[in-house]
PDB file of C-alpha atoms in Angstrom:
ATOM      1  CA  MET A   1      16.419 -35.789  -8.002  1.00 73.00           C
ATOM      2  CA  LEU A   2      14.251 -34.548  -5.087  1.00 81.00           C
ATOM      3  CA  SER A   3      17.321 -33.885  -2.977  1.00 85.00           C
ATOM      4  CA  GLU A   4      19.009 -31.880  -5.735  1.00 86.00           C
ATOM      5  CA  ASN A   5      15.832 -29.911  -6.454  1.00 86.00           C
ATOM      6  CA  ILE A   6      15.329 -28.969  -2.809  1.00 89.00           C
ATOM      7  CA  LYS A   7      18.906 -27.720  -2.544  1.00 89.00           C
ATOM      8  CA  THR A   8      18.877 -25.840  -5.861  1.00 89.00           C
ATOM      9  CA  ILE A   9      15.525 -24.164  -5.248  1.00 89.00           C
ATOM     10  CA  ARG A  10      16.395 -23.299  -1.624  1.00 90.00           C
ATOM     11  CA  LYS A  11      19.615 -21.636  -2.745  1.00 91.00           C
ATOM     12  CA  SER A  12      17.908 -19.797  -5.622  1.00 89.00           C
ATOM     13  CA  LYS A  13      15.444 -18.361  -3.083  1.00 87.00           C
ATOM     14  CA  GLY A  14      18.367 -17.198  -0.947  1.00 91.00           C
ATOM     15  CA  LEU A  15      17.421 -19.345   2.043  1.00 90.00           C
ATOM     16  CA  SER A  16      19.818 -21.129   4.343  1.00 92.00           C
ATOM     17  CA  GLN A  17      19.003 -24.602   5.639  1.00 91.00           C
ATOM     18  CA  GLN A  18      18.282 -23.054   9.038  1.00 94.00           C
ATOM     19  CA  GLU A  19      15.853 -20.482   7.597  1.00 92.00           C
ATOM     20  CA  LEU A  20      13.991 -23.152   5.656  1.00 91.00           C
ATOM     21  CA  ALA A  21      13.906 -25.390   8.737  1.00 92.00           C
ATOM     22  CA  VAL A  22      12.337 -22.563  10.763  1.00 93.00           C
ATOM     23  CA  LYS A  23       9.688 -22.046   8.068  1.00 90.00           C
ATOM     24  CA  LEU A  24       8.846 -25.754   8.135  1.00 90.00           C
ATOM     25  CA  ASN A  25       9.124 -26.109  11.915  1.00 92.00           C
ATOM     26  CA  VAL A  26      11.772 -28.839  11.651  1.00 92.00           C
ATOM     27  CA  VAL A  27      15.425 -29.005  12.682  1.00 93.00           C
ATOM     28  CA  ARG A  28      18.191 -27.981  10.277  1.00 92.00           C
ATOM     29  CA  GLN A  29      19.520 -31.542  10.158  1.00 94.00           C
ATOM     30  CA  THR A  30      16.239 -32.671   8.577  1.00 92.00           C
ATOM     31  CA  ILE A  31      16.771 -30.286   5.674  1.00 91.00           C
ATOM     32  CA  SER A  32      20.379 -31.476   5.396  1.00 92.00           C
ATOM     33  CA  LYS A  33      19.262 -35.142   5.222  1.00 91.00           C
ATOM     34  CA  TRP A  34      16.713 -34.305   2.517  1.00 87.00           C
ATOM     35  CA  GLU A  35      19.341 -32.491   0.464  1.00 89.00           C
ATOM     36  CA  GLN A  36      21.830 -35.358   0.847  1.00 90.00           C
ATOM     37  CA  GLY A  37      19.184 -37.906  -0.149  1.00 85.00           C
ATOM     38  CA  LEU A  38      19.388 -39.713   3.204  1.00 86.00           C
ATOM     39  CA  SER A  39      15.661 -39.242   3.829  1.00 86.00           C
ATOM     40  CA  VAL A  40      12.598 -37.782   2.138  1.00 87.00           C
ATOM     41  CA  PRO A  41       9.832 -35.550   3.494  1.00 86.00           C
ATOM     42  CA  ASP A  42       6.435 -37.113   4.124  1.00 85.00           C
ATOM     43  CA  SER A  43       3.472 -35.853   2.078  1.00 81.00           C
ATOM     44  CA  ASP A  44       2.456 -33.125   4.557  1.00 83.00           C
ATOM     45  CA  LEU A  45       6.005 -31.791   4.793  1.00 84.00           C
ATOM     46  CA  LEU A  46       6.378 -31.990   1.021  1.00 83.00           C
ATOM     47  CA  ILE A  47       3.350 -29.708   0.618  1.00 86.00           C
ATOM     48  CA  SER A  48       4.679 -27.354   3.297  1.00 88.00           C
ATOM     49  CA  LEU A  49       8.079 -27.410   1.583  1.00 88.00           C
ATOM     50  CA  SER A  50       6.553 -26.460  -1.766  1.00 87.00           C
ATOM     51  CA  GLU A  51       4.702 -23.571  -0.103  1.00 89.00           C
ATOM     52  CA  ALA A  52       7.826 -22.388   1.732  1.00 89.00           C
ATOM     53  CA  LEU A  53       9.861 -22.477  -1.475  1.00 88.00           C
ATOM     54  CA  GLU A  54       6.950 -21.102  -3.535  1.00 87.00           C
ATOM     55  CA  THR A  55       7.410 -23.962  -5.960  1.00 85.00           C
ATOM     56  CA  PRO A  56       4.888 -26.564  -7.159  1.00 84.00           C
ATOM     57  CA  VAL A  57       5.270 -30.062  -5.697  1.00 81.00           C
ATOM     58  CA  SER A  58       5.608 -31.394  -9.239  1.00 80.00           C
ATOM     59  CA  THR A  59       8.733 -29.273  -9.705  1.00 82.00           C
ATOM     60  CA  LEU A  60      10.209 -30.603  -6.477  1.00 81.00           C
ATOM     61  CA  LEU A  61       9.503 -34.188  -7.534  1.00 81.00           C
ATOM     62  CA  GLY A  62      10.121 -33.669 -11.259  1.00 74.00           C
ATOM     63  CA  GLU A  63      13.228 -33.291 -13.291  1.00 62.00           C
ATOM     64  CA  LYS A  64      16.322 -31.547 -12.092  1.00 56.00           C
ATOM     65  CA  ALA A  65      15.699 -27.897 -11.195  1.00 51.00           C
ATOM     66  CA  ILE A  66      17.977 -25.483 -12.978  1.00 58.00           C
ATOM     67  CA  ALA A  67      19.489 -22.535 -11.152  1.00 56.00           C
ATOM     68  CA  PRO A  68      18.743 -19.218 -12.906  1.00 57.00           C
ATOM     69  CA  GLU A  69      21.478 -18.170 -15.288  1.00 61.00           C
ATOM     70  CA  ALA A  70      22.997 -14.720 -15.686  1.00 61.00           C
ATOM     71  CA  ASP A  71      20.869 -13.946 -18.788  1.00 67.00           C
ATOM     72  CA  ASP A  72      17.725 -14.787 -16.844  1.00 71.00           C
ATOM     73  CA  LEU A  73      18.866 -12.487 -14.050  1.00 75.00           C
ATOM     74  CA  LYS A  74      19.502  -9.681 -16.547  1.00 80.00           C
ATOM     75  CA  ALA A  75      15.998 -10.099 -17.974  1.00 81.00           C
ATOM     76  CA  ILE A  76      14.497 -10.068 -14.479  1.00 83.00           C
ATOM     77  CA  SER A  77      16.593  -7.017 -13.611  1.00 84.00           C
ATOM     78  CA  ALA A  78      15.336  -5.184 -16.701  1.00 84.00           C
ATOM     79  CA  LYS A  79      11.732  -6.032 -15.846  1.00 86.00           C
ATOM     80  CA  LEU A  80      12.216  -4.837 -12.274  1.00 87.00           C
ATOM     81  CA  GLU A  81      13.692  -1.583 -13.555  1.00 89.00           C
ATOM     82  CA  VAL A  82      10.626  -0.999 -15.733  1.00 88.00           C
ATOM     83  CA  ILE A  83       8.332  -1.770 -12.794  1.00 90.00           C
ATOM     84  CA  ASN A  84      10.275   0.639 -10.554  1.00 89.00           C
ATOM     85  CA  LEU A  85       9.955   3.391 -13.161  1.00 90.00           C
ATOM     86  CA  GLN A  86       6.214   2.767 -13.444  1.00 92.00           C
ATOM     87  CA  LEU A  87       5.824   2.883  -9.665  1.00 91.00           C
ATOM     88  CA  ALA A  88       7.799   6.137  -9.466  1.00 90.00           C
ATOM     89  CA  GLN A  89       5.658   7.641 -12.209  1.00 92.00           C
ATOM     90  CA  ARG A  90       2.457   6.512 -10.441  1.00 92.00           C
ATOM     91  CA  LYS A  91       3.700   8.033  -7.179  1.00 91.00           C
ATOM     92  CA  THR A  92       4.468  11.335  -8.918  1.00 91.00           C
ATOM     93  CA  THR A  93       1.023  11.366 -10.546  1.00 93.00           C
ATOM     94  CA  ARG A  94      -0.720  10.691  -7.227  1.00 93.00           C
ATOM     95  CA  LYS A  95       1.309  13.398  -5.521  1.00 93.00           C
ATOM     96  CA  ARG A  96       0.433  15.905  -8.249  1.00 93.00           C
ATOM     97  CA  MET A  97      -3.265  14.960  -8.064  1.00 96.00           C
ATOM     98  CA  LEU A  98      -3.269  15.327  -4.262  1.00 96.00           C
ATOM     99  CA  HIS A  99      -1.566  18.714  -4.626  1.00 95.00           C
ATOM    100  CA  TRP A 100      -4.320  20.000  -6.925  1.00 96.00           C
ATOM    101  CA  LEU A 101      -7.083  18.502  -4.775  1.00 97.00           C
ATOM    102  CA  LEU A 102      -5.703  20.385  -1.772  1.00 96.00           C
ATOM    103  CA  ILE A 103      -5.570  23.616  -3.785  1.00 96.00           C
ATOM    104  CA  SER A 104      -9.198  23.021  -4.824  1.00 97.00           C
ATOM    105  CA  LEU A 105     -10.170  22.404  -1.192  1.00 97.00           C
ATOM    106  CA  CYS A 106      -8.607  25.742  -0.196  1.00 97.00           C
ATOM    107  CA  ALA A 107     -10.528  27.478  -2.990  1.00 97.00           C
ATOM    108  CA  VAL A 108     -13.829  25.887  -1.915  1.00 97.00           C
ATOM    109  CA  ILE A 109     -13.268  26.860   1.719  1.00 96.00           C
ATOM    110  CA  ALA A 110     -12.474  30.443   0.673  1.00 96.00           C
ATOM    111  CA  ALA A 111     -15.586  30.571  -1.524  1.00 96.00           C
ATOM    112  CA  ILE A 112     -17.851  29.300   1.280  1.00 95.00           C
ATOM    113  CA  PHE A 113     -16.329  31.842   3.679  1.00 93.00           C
ATOM    114  CA  ALA A 114     -17.038  34.605   1.146  1.00 95.00           C
ATOM    115  CA  ILE A 115     -20.636  33.431   0.680  1.00 94.00           C
ATOM    116  CA  LEU A 116     -21.238  33.249   4.441  1.00 92.00           C
ATOM    117  CA  LEU A 117     -19.732  36.734   4.869  1.00 92.00           C
ATOM    118  CA  ALA A 118     -21.893  38.160   2.073  1.00 93.00           C
ATOM    119  CA  LEU A 119     -25.094  36.592   3.443  1.00 90.00           C
ATOM    120  CA  GLU A 120     -24.445  37.867   6.988  1.00 89.00           C
ATOM    121  CA  SER A 121     -26.439  35.070   8.686  1.00 88.00           C
ATOM    122  CA  PRO A 122     -29.884  35.806   7.164  1.00 88.00           C
ATOM    123  CA  TYR A 123     -31.529  33.132   9.313  1.00 88.00           C
ATOM    124  CA  LEU A 124     -31.281  35.478  12.328  1.00 88.00           C
ATOM    125  CA  GLY A 125     -34.137  37.593  10.937  1.00 89.00           C
ATOM    126  CA  TRP A 126     -36.433  34.724  10.005  1.00 89.00           C
ATOM    127  CA  ASP A 127     -39.839  34.141  11.620  1.00 88.00           C
ATOM    128  CA  TYR A 128     -39.507  30.845  13.460  1.00 89.00           C
ATOM    129  CA  GLY A 129     -43.271  30.395  13.978  1.00 91.00           C
ATOM    130  CA  GLU A 130     -43.370  27.755  11.252  1.00 91.00           C
ATOM    131  CA  PRO A 131     -41.757  24.404  12.164  1.00 93.00           C
ATOM    132  CA  GLU A 132     -40.182  24.022   8.709  1.00 92.00           C
ATOM    133  CA  THR A 133     -38.553  27.425   9.006  1.00 92.00           C
ATOM    134  CA  ALA A 134     -37.295  26.607  12.501  1.00 93.00           C
ATOM    135  CA  VAL A 135     -35.728  23.336  11.318  1.00 94.00           C
ATOM    136  CA  LEU A 136     -34.139  25.019   8.296  1.00 94.00           C
ATOM    137  CA  GLY A 137     -32.852  27.874  10.459  1.00 93.00           C
ATOM    138  CA  VAL A 138     -31.286  25.470  12.951  1.00 93.00           C
ATOM    139  CA  ALA A 139     -29.709  23.463  10.115  1.00 94.00           C
ATOM    140  CA  VAL A 140     -28.226  26.580   8.469  1.00 93.00           C
ATOM    141  CA  HIS A 141     -26.984  27.877  11.818  1.00 93.00           C
ATOM    142  CA  ALA A 142     -25.449  24.484  12.675  1.00 95.00           C
ATOM    143  CA  PHE A 143     -23.656  24.378   9.304  1.00 95.00           C
ATOM    144  CA  GLU A 144     -22.347  27.904   9.755  1.00 94.00           C
ATOM    145  CA  TRP A 145     -21.245  27.211  13.320  1.00 95.00           C
ATOM    146  CA  LEU A 146     -19.444  23.980  12.365  1.00 96.00           C
ATOM    147  CA  PHE A 147     -17.893  25.491   9.249  1.00 95.00           C
ATOM    148  CA  VAL A 148     -16.508  28.540  11.049  1.00 93.00           C
ATOM    149  CA  ARG A 149     -14.854  26.304  13.644  1.00 95.00           C
ATOM    150  CA  ALA A 150     -13.635  23.454  11.427  1.00 96.00           C
ATOM    151  CA  ALA A 151     -12.668  25.315   8.247  1.00 96.00           C
ATOM    152  CA  PRO A 152      -9.593  27.082   9.671  1.00 95.00           C
ATOM    153  CA  VAL A 153      -8.157  23.780  10.884  1.00 96.00           C
ATOM    154  CA  ILE A 154      -8.883  22.132   7.529  1.00 96.00           C
ATOM    155  CA  LEU A 155      -7.461  25.146   5.699  1.00 96.00           C
ATOM    156  CA  ILE A 156      -4.222  25.004   7.705  1.00 96.00           C
ATOM    157  CA  GLY A 157      -3.940  21.270   6.997  1.00 96.00           C
ATOM    158  CA  ALA A 158      -4.601  21.811   3.293  1.00 96.00           C
ATOM    159  CA  VAL A 159      -2.028  24.611   3.022  1.00 95.00           C
ATOM    160  CA  THR A 160       0.503  22.409   4.815  1.00 95.00           C
ATOM    161  CA  GLY A 161      -0.340  19.593   2.401  1.00 95.00           C
ATOM    162  CA  ILE A 162       0.107  21.923  -0.572  1.00 94.00           C
ATOM    163  CA  PHE A 163       3.514  22.930   0.764  1.00 93.00           C
ATOM    164  CA  LEU A 164       4.556  19.286   1.285  1.00 92.00           C
ATOM    165  CA  THR A 165       3.322  18.075  -2.128  1.00 91.00           C
ATOM    166  CA  ARG A 166       4.720  20.908  -4.226  1.00 89.00           C
ATOM    167  CA  LYS A 167       6.995  19.974  -7.088  1.00 79.00           C
ATOM    168  CA  LYS A 168      10.612  20.326  -6.077  1.00 76.00           C
ATOM    169  CA  GLU A 169      12.900  21.455  -8.865  1.00 62.00           C
TER     170      GLU A 169
END
C-alpha cells in the first residue's frame, strides 16, 4: 500500500525517482526499494517524503492513492483557464490604472510649474528680519529649487510610462 502510494503520487507530481531522491537527500535506489516494497522510510524520511510530494502522511500510509483521471484533469484545466483570464484582466486593470496615474502626475507637474511661473518667486522680496519669515523663505526656495531640477526628469519618466502603458489596438 505505501509502496504503491509513493509511486502513484510521485508520478502524478511529474517527478522521477532521481528528482525525488535529490529532494530527500537520498540515493535513487532508496526510492526504488520503497516503491517495490523492499524497504520502508523511517519516520523522519516519511515526513520529508510527504512534504516533498505535498501529500499528507496519512494519504501515504492510507488506502491506495488514485491517479487523477481525464475528467479530473479537464476540470482542473477549466479552473486554470478561469484563473488565467482573471489574472489577465487584473493585469489589464493595473496597467490602465498606472496609465491614468502617470497622466495625472504629468498634469500636477504642469500645474505646479504654472503656479511657480505665475508667482515669480515672491520670497525674493520678503523681509528676512523675522526668523519665521527666513525659515519659510528658505523652505519655499528649497522646494522651488528641488522642483525645477527634479520635475523634468520625473516628467520625462511619466511621459515614457504613459507611452509604454497605452492601450494597443
